Short mmCIF file of C-alpha atoms (C1' of nucleotides) in Angstrom, two decimals:
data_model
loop_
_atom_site.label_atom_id
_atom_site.label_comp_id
_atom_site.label_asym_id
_atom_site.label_seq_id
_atom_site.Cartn_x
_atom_site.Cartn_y
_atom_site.Cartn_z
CA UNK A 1230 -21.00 -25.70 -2.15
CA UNK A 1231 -19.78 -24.27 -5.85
CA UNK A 1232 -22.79 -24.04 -7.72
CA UNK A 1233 -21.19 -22.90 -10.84
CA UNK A 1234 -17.63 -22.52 -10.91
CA UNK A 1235 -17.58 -20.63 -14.38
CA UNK A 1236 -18.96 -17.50 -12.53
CA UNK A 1237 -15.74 -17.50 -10.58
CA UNK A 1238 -13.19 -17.71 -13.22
CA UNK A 1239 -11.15 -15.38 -14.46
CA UNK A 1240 -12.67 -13.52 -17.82
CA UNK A 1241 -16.50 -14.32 -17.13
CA UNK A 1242 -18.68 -11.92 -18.36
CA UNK A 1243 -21.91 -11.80 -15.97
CA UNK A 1244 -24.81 -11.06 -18.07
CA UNK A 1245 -25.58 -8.07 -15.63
CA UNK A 1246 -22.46 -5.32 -14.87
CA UNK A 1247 -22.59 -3.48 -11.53
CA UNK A 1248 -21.61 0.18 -11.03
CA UNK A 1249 -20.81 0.18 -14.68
CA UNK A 1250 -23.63 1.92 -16.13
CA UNK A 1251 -22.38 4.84 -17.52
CA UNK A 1252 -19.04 3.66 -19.09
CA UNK A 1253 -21.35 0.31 -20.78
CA UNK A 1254 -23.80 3.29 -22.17
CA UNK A 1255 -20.92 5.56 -23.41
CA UNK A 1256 -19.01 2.47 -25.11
CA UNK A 1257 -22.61 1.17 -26.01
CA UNK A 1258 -22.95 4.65 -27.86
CA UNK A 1259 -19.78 4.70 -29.45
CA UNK A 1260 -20.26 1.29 -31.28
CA UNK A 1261 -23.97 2.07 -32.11
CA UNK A 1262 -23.81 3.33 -35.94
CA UNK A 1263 -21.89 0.07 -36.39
CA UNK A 1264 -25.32 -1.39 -35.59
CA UNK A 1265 -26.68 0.34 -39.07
CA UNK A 1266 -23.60 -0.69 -41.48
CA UNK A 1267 -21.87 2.67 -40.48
CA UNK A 1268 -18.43 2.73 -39.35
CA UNK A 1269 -18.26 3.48 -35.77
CA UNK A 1270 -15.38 5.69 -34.04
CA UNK A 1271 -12.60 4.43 -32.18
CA UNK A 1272 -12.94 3.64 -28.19
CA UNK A 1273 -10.50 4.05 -26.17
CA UNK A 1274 -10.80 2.82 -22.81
CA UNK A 1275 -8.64 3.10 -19.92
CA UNK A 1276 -8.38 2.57 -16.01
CA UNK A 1277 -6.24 0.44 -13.76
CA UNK A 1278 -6.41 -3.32 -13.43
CA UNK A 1279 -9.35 -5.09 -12.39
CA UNK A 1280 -11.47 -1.61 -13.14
CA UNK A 1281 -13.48 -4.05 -15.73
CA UNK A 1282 -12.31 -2.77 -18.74
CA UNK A 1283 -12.07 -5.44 -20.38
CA UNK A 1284 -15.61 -6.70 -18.90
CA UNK A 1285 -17.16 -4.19 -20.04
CA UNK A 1286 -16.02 -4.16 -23.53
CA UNK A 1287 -16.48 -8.05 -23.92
CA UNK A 1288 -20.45 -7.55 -22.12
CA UNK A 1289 -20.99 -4.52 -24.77
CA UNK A 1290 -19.86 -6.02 -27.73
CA UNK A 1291 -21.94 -9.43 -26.89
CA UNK A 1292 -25.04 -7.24 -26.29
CA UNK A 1293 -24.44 -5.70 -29.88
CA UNK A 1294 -24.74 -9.15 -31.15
CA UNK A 1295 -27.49 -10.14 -29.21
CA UNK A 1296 -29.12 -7.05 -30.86
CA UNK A 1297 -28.15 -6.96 -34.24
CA UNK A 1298 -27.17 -9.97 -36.65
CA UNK A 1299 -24.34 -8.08 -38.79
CA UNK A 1300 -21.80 -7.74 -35.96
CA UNK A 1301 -18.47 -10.07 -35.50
CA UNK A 1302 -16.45 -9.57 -32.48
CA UNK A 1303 -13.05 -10.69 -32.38
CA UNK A 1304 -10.94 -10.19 -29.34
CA UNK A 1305 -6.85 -9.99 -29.44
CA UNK A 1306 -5.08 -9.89 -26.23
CA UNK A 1307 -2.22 -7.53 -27.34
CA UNK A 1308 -0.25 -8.74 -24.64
CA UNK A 1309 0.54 -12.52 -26.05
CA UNK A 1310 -0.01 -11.27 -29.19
CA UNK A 1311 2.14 -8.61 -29.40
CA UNK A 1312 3.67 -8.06 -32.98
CA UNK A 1313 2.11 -6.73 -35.65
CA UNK A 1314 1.76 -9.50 -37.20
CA UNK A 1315 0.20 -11.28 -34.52
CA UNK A 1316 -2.19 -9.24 -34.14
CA UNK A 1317 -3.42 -9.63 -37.59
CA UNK A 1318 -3.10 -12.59 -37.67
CA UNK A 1319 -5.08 -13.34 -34.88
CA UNK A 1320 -7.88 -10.79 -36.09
CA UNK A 1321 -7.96 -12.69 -39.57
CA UNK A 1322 -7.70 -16.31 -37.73
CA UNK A 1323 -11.16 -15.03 -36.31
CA UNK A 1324 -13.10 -14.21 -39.48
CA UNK A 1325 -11.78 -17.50 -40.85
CA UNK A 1326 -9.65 -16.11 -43.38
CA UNK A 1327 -6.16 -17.64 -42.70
CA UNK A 1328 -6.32 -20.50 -44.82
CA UNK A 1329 -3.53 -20.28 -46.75
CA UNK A 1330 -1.25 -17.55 -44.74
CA UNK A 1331 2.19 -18.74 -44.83
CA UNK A 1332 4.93 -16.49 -42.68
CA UNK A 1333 7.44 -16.41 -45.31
CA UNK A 1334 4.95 -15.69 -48.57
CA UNK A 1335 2.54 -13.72 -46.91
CA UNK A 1336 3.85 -10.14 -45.96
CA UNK A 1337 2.19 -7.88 -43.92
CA UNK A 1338 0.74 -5.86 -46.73
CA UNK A 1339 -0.96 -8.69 -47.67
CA UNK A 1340 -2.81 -9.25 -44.55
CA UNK A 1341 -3.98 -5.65 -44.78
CA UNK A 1342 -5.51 -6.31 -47.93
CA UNK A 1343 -7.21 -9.73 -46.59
CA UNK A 1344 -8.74 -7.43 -43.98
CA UNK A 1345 -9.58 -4.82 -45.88
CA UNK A 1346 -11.45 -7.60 -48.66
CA UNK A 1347 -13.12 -8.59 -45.75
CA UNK A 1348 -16.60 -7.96 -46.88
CA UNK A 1349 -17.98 -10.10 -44.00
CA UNK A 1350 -20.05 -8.32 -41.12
CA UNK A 1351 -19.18 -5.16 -39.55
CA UNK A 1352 -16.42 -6.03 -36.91
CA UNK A 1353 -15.81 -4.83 -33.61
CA UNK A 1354 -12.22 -5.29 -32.94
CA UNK A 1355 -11.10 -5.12 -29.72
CA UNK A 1356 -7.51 -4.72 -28.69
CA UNK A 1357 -6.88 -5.53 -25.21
CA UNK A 1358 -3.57 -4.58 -23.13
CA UNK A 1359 -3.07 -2.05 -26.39
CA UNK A 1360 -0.29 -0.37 -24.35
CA UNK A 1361 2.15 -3.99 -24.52
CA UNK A 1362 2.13 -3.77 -28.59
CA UNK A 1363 5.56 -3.71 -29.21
CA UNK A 1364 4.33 -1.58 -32.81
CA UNK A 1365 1.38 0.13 -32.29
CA UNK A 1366 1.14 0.99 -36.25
CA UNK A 1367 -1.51 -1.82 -36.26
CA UNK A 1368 -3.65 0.45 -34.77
CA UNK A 1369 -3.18 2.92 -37.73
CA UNK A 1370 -3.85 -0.15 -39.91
CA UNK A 1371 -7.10 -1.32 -38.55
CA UNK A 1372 -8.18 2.83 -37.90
CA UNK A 1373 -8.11 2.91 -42.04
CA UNK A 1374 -10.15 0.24 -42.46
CA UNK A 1375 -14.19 0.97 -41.77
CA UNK A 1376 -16.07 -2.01 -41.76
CA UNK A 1377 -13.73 -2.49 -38.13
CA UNK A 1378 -14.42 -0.70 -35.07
CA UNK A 1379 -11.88 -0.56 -32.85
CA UNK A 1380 -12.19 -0.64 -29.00
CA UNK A 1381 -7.92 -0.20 -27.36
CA UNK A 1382 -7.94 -0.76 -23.78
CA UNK A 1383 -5.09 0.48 -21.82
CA UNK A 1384 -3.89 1.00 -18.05
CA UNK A 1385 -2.75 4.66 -19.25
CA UNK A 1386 -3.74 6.65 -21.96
CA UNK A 1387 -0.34 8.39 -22.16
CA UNK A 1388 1.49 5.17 -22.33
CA UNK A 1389 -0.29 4.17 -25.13
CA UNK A 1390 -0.42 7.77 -27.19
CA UNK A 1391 4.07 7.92 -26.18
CA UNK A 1392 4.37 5.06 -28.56
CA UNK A 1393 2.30 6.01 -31.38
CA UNK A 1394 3.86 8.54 -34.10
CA UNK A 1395 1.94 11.46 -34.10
CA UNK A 1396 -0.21 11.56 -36.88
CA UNK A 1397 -2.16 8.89 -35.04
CA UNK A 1398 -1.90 10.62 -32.16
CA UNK A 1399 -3.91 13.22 -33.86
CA UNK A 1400 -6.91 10.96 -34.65
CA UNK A 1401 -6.82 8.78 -31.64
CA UNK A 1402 -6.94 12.23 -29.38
CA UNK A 1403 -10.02 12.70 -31.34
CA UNK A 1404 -11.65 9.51 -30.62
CA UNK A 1405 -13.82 8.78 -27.87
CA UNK A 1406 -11.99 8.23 -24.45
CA UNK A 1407 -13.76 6.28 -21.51
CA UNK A 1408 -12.28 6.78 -18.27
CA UNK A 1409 -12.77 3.97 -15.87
CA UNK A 1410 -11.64 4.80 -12.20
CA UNK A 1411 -10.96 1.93 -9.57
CA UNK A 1412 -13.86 0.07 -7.64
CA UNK A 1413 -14.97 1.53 -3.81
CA UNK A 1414 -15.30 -0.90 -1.66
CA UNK A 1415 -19.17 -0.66 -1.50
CA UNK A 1416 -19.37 -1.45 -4.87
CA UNK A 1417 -16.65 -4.47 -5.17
CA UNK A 1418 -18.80 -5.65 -2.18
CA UNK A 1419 -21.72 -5.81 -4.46
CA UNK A 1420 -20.10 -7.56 -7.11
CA UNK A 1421 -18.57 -9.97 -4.84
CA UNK A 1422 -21.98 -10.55 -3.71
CA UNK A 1423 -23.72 -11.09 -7.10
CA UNK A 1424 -21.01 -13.48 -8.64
CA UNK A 1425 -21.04 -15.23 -4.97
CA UNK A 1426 -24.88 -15.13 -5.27
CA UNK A 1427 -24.67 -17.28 -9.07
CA UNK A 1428 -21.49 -18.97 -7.97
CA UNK A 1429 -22.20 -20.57 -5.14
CA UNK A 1430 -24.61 -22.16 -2.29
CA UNK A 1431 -26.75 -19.77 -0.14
CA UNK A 1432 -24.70 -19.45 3.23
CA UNK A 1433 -21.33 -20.29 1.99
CA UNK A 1434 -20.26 -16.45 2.99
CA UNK A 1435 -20.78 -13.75 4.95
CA UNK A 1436 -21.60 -10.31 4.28
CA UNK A 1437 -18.42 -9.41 6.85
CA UNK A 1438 -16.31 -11.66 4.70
CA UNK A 1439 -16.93 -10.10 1.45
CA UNK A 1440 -16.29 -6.75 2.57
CA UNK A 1441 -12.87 -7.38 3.85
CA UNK A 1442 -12.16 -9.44 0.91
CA UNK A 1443 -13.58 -6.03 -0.93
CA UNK A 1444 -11.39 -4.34 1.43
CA UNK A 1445 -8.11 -6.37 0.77
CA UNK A 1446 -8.55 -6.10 -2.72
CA UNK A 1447 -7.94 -2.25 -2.69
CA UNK A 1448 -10.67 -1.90 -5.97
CA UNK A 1449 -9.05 -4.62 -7.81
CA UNK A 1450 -12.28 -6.45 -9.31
CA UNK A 1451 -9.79 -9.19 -10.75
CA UNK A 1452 -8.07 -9.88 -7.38
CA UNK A 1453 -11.40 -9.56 -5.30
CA UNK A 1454 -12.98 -12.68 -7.16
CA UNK A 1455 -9.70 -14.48 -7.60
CA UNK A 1456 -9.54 -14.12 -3.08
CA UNK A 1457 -13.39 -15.91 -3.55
CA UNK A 1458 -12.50 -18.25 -5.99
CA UNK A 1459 -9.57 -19.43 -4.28
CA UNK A 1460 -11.51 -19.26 -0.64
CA UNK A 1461 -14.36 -21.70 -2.65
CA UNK A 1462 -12.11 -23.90 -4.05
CA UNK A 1463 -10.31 -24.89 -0.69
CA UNK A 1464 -13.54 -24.91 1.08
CA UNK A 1465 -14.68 -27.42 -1.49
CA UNK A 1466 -11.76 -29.53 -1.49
CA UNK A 1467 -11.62 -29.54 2.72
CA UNK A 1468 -14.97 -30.82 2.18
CA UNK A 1469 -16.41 -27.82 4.27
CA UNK A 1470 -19.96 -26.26 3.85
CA UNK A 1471 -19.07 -22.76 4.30
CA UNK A 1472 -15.93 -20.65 3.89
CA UNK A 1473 -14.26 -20.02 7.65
CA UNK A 1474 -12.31 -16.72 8.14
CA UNK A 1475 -8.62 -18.97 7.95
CA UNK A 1476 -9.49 -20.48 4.60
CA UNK A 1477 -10.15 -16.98 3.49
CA UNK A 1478 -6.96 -15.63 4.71
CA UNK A 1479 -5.19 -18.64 3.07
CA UNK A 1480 -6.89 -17.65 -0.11
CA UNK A 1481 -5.68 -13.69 0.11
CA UNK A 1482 -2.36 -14.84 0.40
CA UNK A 1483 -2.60 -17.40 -2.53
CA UNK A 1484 -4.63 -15.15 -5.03
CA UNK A 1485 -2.34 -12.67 -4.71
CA UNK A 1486 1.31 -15.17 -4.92
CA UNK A 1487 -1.22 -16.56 -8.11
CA UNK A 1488 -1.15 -13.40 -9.83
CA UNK A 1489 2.43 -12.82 -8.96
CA UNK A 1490 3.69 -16.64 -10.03
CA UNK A 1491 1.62 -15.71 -13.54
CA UNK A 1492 3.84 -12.97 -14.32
CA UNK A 1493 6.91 -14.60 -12.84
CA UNK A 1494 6.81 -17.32 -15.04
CA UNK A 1495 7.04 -15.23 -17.96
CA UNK A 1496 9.98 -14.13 -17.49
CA UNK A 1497 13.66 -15.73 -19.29
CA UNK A 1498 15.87 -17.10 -16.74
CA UNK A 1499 18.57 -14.28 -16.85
CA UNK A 1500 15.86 -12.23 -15.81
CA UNK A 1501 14.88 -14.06 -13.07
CA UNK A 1502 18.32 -13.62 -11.93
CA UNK A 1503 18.24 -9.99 -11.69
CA UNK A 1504 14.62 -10.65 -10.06
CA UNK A 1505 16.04 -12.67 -7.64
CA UNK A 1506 18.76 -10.36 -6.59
CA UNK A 1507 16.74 -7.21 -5.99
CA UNK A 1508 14.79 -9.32 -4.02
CA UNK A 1509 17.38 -10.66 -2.32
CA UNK A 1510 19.13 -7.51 -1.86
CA UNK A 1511 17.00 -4.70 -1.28
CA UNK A 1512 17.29 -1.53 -2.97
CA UNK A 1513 19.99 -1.66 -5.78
CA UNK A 1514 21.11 0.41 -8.56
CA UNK A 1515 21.26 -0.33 -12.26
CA UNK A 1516 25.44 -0.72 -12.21
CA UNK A 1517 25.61 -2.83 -8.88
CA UNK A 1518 22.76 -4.84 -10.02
CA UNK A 1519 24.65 -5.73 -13.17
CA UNK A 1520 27.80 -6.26 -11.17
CA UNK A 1521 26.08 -8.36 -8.99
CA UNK A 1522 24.53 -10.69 -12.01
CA UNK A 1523 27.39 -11.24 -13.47
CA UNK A 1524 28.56 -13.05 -10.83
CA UNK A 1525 25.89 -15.04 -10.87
CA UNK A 1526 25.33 -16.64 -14.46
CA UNK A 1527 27.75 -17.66 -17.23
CA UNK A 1528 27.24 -16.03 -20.62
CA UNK A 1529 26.19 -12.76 -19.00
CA UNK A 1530 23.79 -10.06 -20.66
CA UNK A 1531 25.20 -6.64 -21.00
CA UNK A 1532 24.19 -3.91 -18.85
CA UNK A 1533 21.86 -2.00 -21.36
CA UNK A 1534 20.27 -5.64 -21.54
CA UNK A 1535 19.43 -5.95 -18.27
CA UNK A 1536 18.17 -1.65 -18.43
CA UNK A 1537 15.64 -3.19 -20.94
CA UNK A 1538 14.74 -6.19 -17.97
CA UNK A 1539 14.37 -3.84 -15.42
CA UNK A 1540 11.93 -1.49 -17.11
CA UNK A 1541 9.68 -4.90 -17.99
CA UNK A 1542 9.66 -5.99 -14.67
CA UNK A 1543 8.84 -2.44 -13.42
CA UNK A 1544 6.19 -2.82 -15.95
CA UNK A 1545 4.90 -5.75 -14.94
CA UNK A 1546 4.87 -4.59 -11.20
CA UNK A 1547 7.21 -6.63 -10.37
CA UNK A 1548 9.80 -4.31 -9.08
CA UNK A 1549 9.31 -0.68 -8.37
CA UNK A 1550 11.42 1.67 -9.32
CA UNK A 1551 12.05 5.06 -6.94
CA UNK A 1552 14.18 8.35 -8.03
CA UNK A 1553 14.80 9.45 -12.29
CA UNK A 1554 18.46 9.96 -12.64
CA UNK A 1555 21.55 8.92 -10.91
CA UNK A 1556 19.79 8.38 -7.53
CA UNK A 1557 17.34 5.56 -9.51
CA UNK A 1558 17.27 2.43 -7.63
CA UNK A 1559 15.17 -0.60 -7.56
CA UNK A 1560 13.50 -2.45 -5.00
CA UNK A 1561 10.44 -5.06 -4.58
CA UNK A 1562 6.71 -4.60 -4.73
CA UNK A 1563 5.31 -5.52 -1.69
CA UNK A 1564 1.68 -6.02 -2.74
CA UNK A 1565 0.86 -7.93 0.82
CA UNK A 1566 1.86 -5.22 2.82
CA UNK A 1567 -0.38 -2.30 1.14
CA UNK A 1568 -3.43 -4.18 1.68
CA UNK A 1569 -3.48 -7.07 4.46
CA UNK A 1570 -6.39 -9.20 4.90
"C1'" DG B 425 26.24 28.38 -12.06
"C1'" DT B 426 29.15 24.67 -14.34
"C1'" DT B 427 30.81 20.15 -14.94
"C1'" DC B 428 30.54 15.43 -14.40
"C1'" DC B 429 28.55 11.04 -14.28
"C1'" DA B 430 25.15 7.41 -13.97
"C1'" DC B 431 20.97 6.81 -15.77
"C1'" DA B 432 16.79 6.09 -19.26
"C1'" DG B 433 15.59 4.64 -23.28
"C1'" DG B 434 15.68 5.19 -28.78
"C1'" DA B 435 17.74 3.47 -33.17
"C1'" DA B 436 20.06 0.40 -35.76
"C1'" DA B 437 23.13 -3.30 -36.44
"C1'" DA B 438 24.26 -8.00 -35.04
"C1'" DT B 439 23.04 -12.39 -33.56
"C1'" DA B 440 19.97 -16.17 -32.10
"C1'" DT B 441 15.71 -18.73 -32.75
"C1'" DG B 442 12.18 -21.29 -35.04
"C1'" DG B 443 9.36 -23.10 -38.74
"C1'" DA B 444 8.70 -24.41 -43.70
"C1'" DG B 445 10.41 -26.43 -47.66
"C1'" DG B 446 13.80 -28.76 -49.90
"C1'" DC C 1402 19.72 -33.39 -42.57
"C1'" DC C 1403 20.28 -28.26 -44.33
"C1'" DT C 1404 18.86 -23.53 -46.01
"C1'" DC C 1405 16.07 -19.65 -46.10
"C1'" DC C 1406 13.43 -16.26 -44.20
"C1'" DA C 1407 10.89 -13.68 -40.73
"C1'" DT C 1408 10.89 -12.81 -36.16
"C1'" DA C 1409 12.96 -12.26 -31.43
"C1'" DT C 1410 16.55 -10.87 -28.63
"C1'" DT C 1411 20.80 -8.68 -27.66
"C1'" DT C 1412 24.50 -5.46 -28.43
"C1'" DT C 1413 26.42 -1.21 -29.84
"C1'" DC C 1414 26.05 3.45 -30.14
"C1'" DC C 1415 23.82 7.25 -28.97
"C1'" DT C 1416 21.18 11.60 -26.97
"C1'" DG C 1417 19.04 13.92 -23.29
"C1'" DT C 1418 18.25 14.39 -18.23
"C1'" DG C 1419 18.89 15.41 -13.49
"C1'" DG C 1420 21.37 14.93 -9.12
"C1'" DA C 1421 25.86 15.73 -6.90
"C1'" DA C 1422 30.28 17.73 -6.39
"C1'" DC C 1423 32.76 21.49 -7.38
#
DNA sequence: GTTCCACAGGAAAATATGGAGG
DNA sequence: CCTCCATATTTTCCTGTGGAAC
């Protein structure tokens, strides 16, 4: 019943992008001089998740090289990668040129100056989850430097520009911005029905079951395919021939605990602690949150510690967070309930 | 209005962690 | 094994904000 699985994971870029056309032709224009040896200006793209932002930048930049023989890509998730000198690092570890980087003799100058020797192709870097960098100087770095092009991609352009000091704010306001909104449902239905179309046997859905998955997934691209993938994938391993309407509410439920456990996992076990008590306990304050967790764990964080957890987590969408001053208080996300299969 | 207090989150100092080289 | 060094995390100290009680 899966005829090719790969067209079902997460991060595949389909050689043909629906409902994408202008955003791939704006980006596509931004990166063009870069095609000639010239440096290109900086992209900037930004939208919620599962918009395809980073789709679209990955199909773009492979296009460019299908095109033209000068052009490297390298591609840094900022998100596991996100100190400076990660980030570098990880750029560098692309072009080949880490050989003999050492942490302790090799300062970050230095890897500045490897980049900026890089006499290699022109490169397109491009900086995913830009917003997560703990120091977003590397961007400053890497604007300096012309033989890169750099494409950021970011849920919110004014999380990313708060971070920044403001002389880049000055030349990344400048540089070209691509707004991506969420998906309708008529269109995540037509992506559903291409990747289903490459993915998997003729017959294995219905058009009524990839519109409520479109439905469910509320313009989410990323949690639309991950409801097919896991609806295929327990199809396949019942042994069925087509996907029945339980299997696909099974899969809803387990896409979206997926993407949850992912994020869950990242987190240290005092944090889990607080995670669990919010959870447990509804809507709580900062002060009887902390109160509560120390209760609960020897060697206990302080309570601007735990501040600093709560404000990841909200970031993460983990926990939400309602009201700005002394009537804050925190509570779950309940992702089920705002869009039921 | 004014005052008070819990809160958010920045900055910097302190401490813990981890990897390389002895 | 230990030490050194950079990095990661936590603590301490702090400023500014807005809701609530007065």
């Amino acid at each position: 019943m899966i005829r090719d699985a790969r067209v079902l994971r997460a991060g595949f870029v389909p050689r043909e992008v629906e409902h994408r056309d202008a955003e791939v032709n704006h980006l596509s224009s931004v990166l063009e001089p870069i095609t000639n040896g010239e440096p290109a200006e900086t992209a900037i793209v930004t939208g919620p998740s599962g918009a395809g932002k980073t789709c679209i930048s990955k199909f773009v930049t492979e296009k460019l090289r299908e095109e033209v023989l000068d052009v490297e890509t390298t591609y840094v998730n900022c998100w596991r990668n996100y100190t400076r000198f990660r980030t570098l690092y990880q750029i560098l570890d692309d072009l080949g040129a880490t050989i003999d980087i050492h942490r302790q003799s090799t300062p970050h100058d230095e890897l500045i100056d490897r980049l900026q020797q890089h006499d290699g192709p022109r490169t397109v870097v491009i900086l995913d989850e830009a917003d997560q960098l703990e120091d977003p100087s590397v961007i400053y770095d890497l604007h300096d430097l012309p033989q890169f092009a750099i494409v950021c991609i970011a849920n919110k352009e004014e999380e990313l520009f708060s971070r920044v000091d403001d002389r880049l704010v000055s030349r990344l306001r400048s540089s070209e911005h691509i707004r991506m909104g969420k998906y309708h449902d008529n269109q995540l239905y037509d992506i559903l029905r291409a990747r289903s179309k490459w993915g998997l046997e003729k017959g294995v859905t219905s058009d009524d079951q990839l519109y409520r998955i479109a439905d469910a997934a509320a313009g989410d691209a990323r949690l639309a395919i991950g409801i097919l993938r896991a609806a295929a994938s327990k199809a396949d391993r019942k042994n069925c021939d087509r996907i029945t309407d339980d299997i696909l509410i099974d899969a809803a439920e387990d896409a979206r605990a997926q993407i949850k456990q992912k994020s869950l996992d990242s987190l240290t076990p005092h944090q889990r602690v607080v995670y669990d008590l919010v959870r447990d306990h509804g809507p709580l304050g900062p002060s009887e949150i902390h109160e509560r967790y120390l209760e609960e764990v020897d060697e206990p964080r302080t309570l601007r510690t735990v501040r600093t957890y709560l404000s990841k987590m909200t970031q993460y969408n983990l926990l939400e967070a309602e009201g700005t001053s002394r009537d804050r208080e925190y509570s779950l996300v309940d992702s089920a309930a705002a869009s039921p299969m």
